[in-house]
Amino acid sequence: MGQTIVLSLHGNDLFGRPSEYVGPLNFTEMFADPEFGQVLLVTLGFTVLSVLPAVVGALFVVLLLEARIRGVRFLRTVFALPFAFSVATASVVFAVIYNPAVGIANAALGKLGADRVDWLTDPRMALVSVAATTVWMNLGYNVLVLSAGVGSIPAEVVEAARLDGATGWRLARAIHVPLLTPQLFFLVVVSTIHALQSFGQIHVLTKGGPNGQTTTLVYSIYEKAFAYGSSDFGGASARAIVLLVIVLACTAVQFGVLERRVHYK
């Protein structure tokens, strides 16, 4: 951390070594760069698109699994399976799925009579496609956490609610969701931090393209420091400090706003 602060206040030579003290110049150039505003918007969009569906989707899956249906153990295994994949493996799998020529995504659309979609090269779809991959990757972990939370709910509480006539959505709203708020709060905080730090799936699927539409703050740090022969460690360090401030600010806001609605037993 100390080295990052030092680098952010210095220029560097061709080999990336600090050369001269430039003060806040790296920060002023960063905020004056119009592309940096787009990077922040992409980072915000990616975080929202990958965190909310992953948490809400996992809650829906867990509540569905709590319904007394056949094959629930098999379904629980299927939904937890993404947790076993590494970021690189999952990204390669989705690169094949999104392939416009042989991928099953366009094959499914073709069965429905829809036109082919360029999932990773269309500027309107690239960020959504990368975020959908991230949602799938995080779904298994979120399902496991929420399943553990459901398992900790006292059975007598659930049975008492059933005797009072609460079933289905009413049971979920009155018992499961309120008693799962500690796990939901944990997942929102952790998923937000992970989303702000996501790199692997972006690098494998789009490399920040097309036209910077999937260049998040983390990926812009990589581009500044290492990509395309660049060695601007001063600029990259300035962006790393901004990322740290954003992560801390998001975490503080979530603790200040969402934690008030958490029901600890």
mmCIF file of N, CA and C in Angstrom, residues 59-103:
data_model
loop_
_atom_site.group_PDB
_atom_site.id
_atom_site.type_symbol
_atom_site.label_atom_id
_atom_site.label_comp_id
_atom_site.label_asym_id
_atom_site.label_seq_id
_atom_site.Cartn_x
_atom_site.Cartn_y
_atom_site.Cartn_z
ATOM 1 N N LEU A 59 -31.285 -16.279 -3.728
ATOM 2 C CA LEU A 59 -32.396 -16.332 -2.767
ATOM 3 C C LEU A 59 -33.592 -17.062 -3.367
ATOM 4 N N PHE A 60 -33.889 -16.755 -4.641
ATOM 5 C CA PHE A 60 -35.007 -17.432 -5.308
ATOM 6 C C PHE A 60 -34.750 -18.936 -5.391
ATOM 7 N N VAL A 61 -33.524 -19.307 -5.750
ATOM 8 C CA VAL A 61 -33.191 -20.728 -5.871
ATOM 9 C C VAL A 61 -33.327 -21.432 -4.520
ATOM 10 N N VAL A 62 -32.818 -20.817 -3.459
ATOM 11 C CA VAL A 62 -32.876 -21.435 -2.131
ATOM 12 C C VAL A 62 -34.317 -21.588 -1.664
ATOM 13 N N LEU A 63 -35.135 -20.557 -1.893
ATOM 14 C CA LEU A 63 -36.541 -20.665 -1.499
ATOM 15 C C LEU A 63 -37.255 -21.728 -2.327
ATOM 16 N N LEU A 64 -36.866 -21.845 -3.605
ATOM 17 C CA LEU A 64 -37.447 -22.884 -4.447
ATOM 18 C C LEU A 64 -37.054 -24.268 -3.942
ATOM 19 N N LEU A 65 -35.796 -24.400 -3.512
ATOM 20 C CA LEU A 65 -35.330 -25.685 -3.010
ATOM 21 C C LEU A 65 -35.974 -26.040 -1.673
ATOM 22 N N GLU A 66 -36.433 -25.029 -0.929
ATOM 23 C CA GLU A 66 -37.098 -25.291 0.342
ATOM 24 C C GLU A 66 -38.511 -25.834 0.141
ATOM 25 N N ALA A 67 -39.049 -25.618 -1.044
ATOM 26 C CA ALA A 67 -40.363 -26.194 -1.337
ATOM 27 C C ALA A 67 -40.238 -27.717 -1.373
ATOM 28 N N ARG A 68 -41.245 -28.350 -0.913
ATOM 29 C CA ARG A 68 -41.172 -29.821 -0.796
ATOM 30 C C ARG A 68 -41.442 -30.459 -2.147
ATOM 31 N N ILE A 69 -40.386 -30.468 -2.999
ATOM 32 C CA ILE A 69 -40.498 -31.048 -4.329
ATOM 33 C C ILE A 69 -39.519 -32.203 -4.452
ATOM 34 N N ARG A 70 -39.765 -33.084 -5.402
ATOM 35 C CA ARG A 70 -38.902 -34.232 -5.607
ATOM 36 C C ARG A 70 -37.609 -33.798 -6.298
ATOM 37 N N GLY A 71 -36.529 -34.517 -5.996
ATOM 38 C CA GLY A 71 -35.246 -34.232 -6.626
ATOM 39 C C GLY A 71 -34.557 -32.994 -6.101
ATOM 40 N N VAL A 72 -34.911 -32.570 -4.868
ATOM 41 C CA VAL A 72 -34.351 -31.327 -4.351
ATOM 42 C C VAL A 72 -32.843 -31.444 -4.128
ATOM 43 N N ARG A 73 -32.352 -32.626 -3.726
ATOM 44 C CA ARG A 73 -30.913 -32.789 -3.515
ATOM 45 C C ARG A 73 -30.151 -32.653 -4.827
ATOM 46 N N PHE A 74 -30.688 -33.228 -5.898
ATOM 47 C CA PHE A 74 -30.055 -33.107 -7.210
ATOM 48 C C PHE A 74 -30.018 -31.643 -7.652
ATOM 49 N N LEU A 75 -31.128 -30.938 -7.457
ATOM 50 C CA LEU A 75 -31.173 -29.526 -7.851
ATOM 51 C C LEU A 75 -30.193 -28.696 -7.031
ATOM 52 N N ARG A 76 -30.070 -29.007 -5.722
ATOM 53 C CA ARG A 76 -29.127 -28.256 -4.887
ATOM 54 C C ARG A 76 -27.694 -28.451 -5.394
ATOM 55 N N THR A 77 -27.377 -29.666 -5.831
ATOM 56 C CA THR A 77 -26.039 -29.938 -6.373
ATOM 57 C C THR A 77 -25.821 -29.185 -7.680
ATOM 58 N N VAL A 78 -26.841 -29.167 -8.529
ATOM 59 C CA VAL A 78 -26.722 -28.476 -9.817
ATOM 60 C C VAL A 78 -26.475 -26.988 -9.620
ATOM 61 N N PHE A 79 -27.221 -26.381 -8.693
ATOM 62 C CA PHE A 79 -27.074 -24.938 -8.495
ATOM 63 C C PHE A 79 -25.784 -24.589 -7.760
ATOM 64 N N ALA A 80 -25.228 -25.539 -6.985
ATOM 65 C CA ALA A 80 -23.967 -25.274 -6.283
ATOM 66 C C ALA A 80 -22.753 -25.569 -7.159
ATOM 67 N N LEU A 81 -22.965 -26.219 -8.311
ATOM 68 C CA LEU A 81 -21.862 -26.646 -9.169
ATOM 69 C C LEU A 81 -20.951 -25.502 -9.632
ATOM 70 N N PRO A 82 -21.475 -24.310 -9.979
ATOM 71 C CA PRO A 82 -20.574 -23.239 -10.445
ATOM 72 C C PRO A 82 -19.482 -22.892 -9.461
ATOM 73 N N PHE A 83 -19.706 -23.172 -8.165
ATOM 74 C CA PHE A 83 -18.698 -22.858 -7.150
ATOM 75 C C PHE A 83 -17.422 -23.649 -7.375
ATOM 76 N N ALA A 84 -17.532 -24.796 -8.072
ATOM 77 C CA ALA A 84 -16.371 -25.661 -8.284
ATOM 78 C C ALA A 84 -15.487 -25.191 -9.437
ATOM 79 N N PHE A 85 -15.957 -24.245 -10.249
ATOM 80 C CA PHE A 85 -15.198 -23.789 -11.404
ATOM 81 C C PHE A 85 -14.304 -22.610 -11.019
ATOM 82 N N SER A 86 -13.074 -22.602 -11.539
ATOM 83 C CA SER A 86 -12.214 -21.428 -11.371
ATOM 84 C C SER A 86 -12.679 -20.334 -12.324
ATOM 85 N N VAL A 87 -12.197 -19.125 -12.084
ATOM 86 C CA VAL A 87 -12.577 -17.997 -12.944
ATOM 87 C C VAL A 87 -12.150 -18.256 -14.383
ATOM 88 N N ALA A 88 -10.931 -18.744 -14.578
ATOM 89 C CA ALA A 88 -10.428 -18.988 -15.930
ATOM 90 C C ALA A 88 -11.258 -20.059 -16.644
ATOM 91 N N THR A 89 -11.555 -21.156 -15.927
ATOM 92 C CA THR A 89 -12.316 -22.244 -16.543
ATOM 93 C C THR A 89 -13.721 -21.778 -16.921
ATOM 94 N N ALA A 90 -14.389 -21.110 -15.995
ATOM 95 C CA ALA A 90 -15.745 -20.625 -16.280
ATOM 96 C C ALA A 90 -15.738 -19.633 -17.440
ATOM 97 N N SER A 91 -14.719 -18.794 -17.501
ATOM 98 C CA SER A 91 -14.650 -17.804 -18.581
ATOM 99 C C SER A 91 -14.464 -18.475 -19.935
ATOM 100 N N VAL A 92 -13.619 -19.508 -19.985
ATOM 101 C CA VAL A 92 -13.421 -20.234 -21.247
ATOM 102 C C VAL A 92 -14.713 -20.943 -21.667
ATOM 103 N N VAL A 93 -15.400 -21.538 -20.700
ATOM 104 C CA VAL A 93 -16.676 -22.206 -21.005
ATOM 105 C C VAL A 93 -17.666 -21.213 -21.617
ATOM 106 N N PHE A 94 -17.760 -20.027 -21.013
ATOM 107 C CA PHE A 94 -18.705 -19.044 -21.540
ATOM 108 C C PHE A 94 -18.225 -18.424 -22.848
ATOM 109 N N ALA A 95 -16.916 -18.397 -23.079
ATOM 110 C CA ALA A 95 -16.418 -17.932 -24.376
ATOM 111 C C ALA A 95 -16.920 -18.842 -25.490
ATOM 112 N N VAL A 96 -16.991 -20.139 -25.196
ATOM 113 C CA VAL A 96 -17.530 -21.095 -26.176
ATOM 114 C C VAL A 96 -19.036 -20.921 -26.308
ATOM 115 N N ILE A 97 -19.712 -20.751 -25.171
ATOM 116 C CA ILE A 97 -21.174 -20.581 -25.208
ATOM 117 C C ILE A 97 -21.557 -19.343 -26.022
ATOM 118 N N TYR A 98 -20.777 -18.268 -25.880
ATOM 119 C CA TYR A 98 -21.081 -17.004 -26.574
ATOM 120 C C TYR A 98 -20.566 -16.982 -28.016
ATOM 121 N N ASN A 99 -19.815 -18.005 -28.433
ATOM 122 C CA ASN A 99 -19.267 -18.003 -29.795
ATOM 123 C C ASN A 99 -20.407 -17.832 -30.808
ATOM 124 N N PRO A 100 -20.310 -16.813 -31.671
ATOM 125 C CA PRO A 100 -21.424 -16.551 -32.578
ATOM 126 C C PRO A 100 -21.684 -17.654 -33.597
ATOM 127 N N ALA A 101 -20.673 -18.491 -33.876
ATOM 128 C CA ALA A 101 -20.842 -19.528 -34.902
ATOM 129 C C ALA A 101 -21.291 -20.859 -34.317
ATOM 130 N N VAL A 102 -20.662 -21.284 -33.206
ATOM 131 C CA VAL A 102 -20.924 -22.628 -32.685
ATOM 132 C C VAL A 102 -21.486 -22.633 -31.261
ATOM 133 N N GLY A 103 -21.635 -21.461 -30.635
ATOM 134 C CA GLY A 103 -22.096 -21.407 -29.252
ATOM 135 C C GLY A 103 -23.567 -21.757 -29.105
#
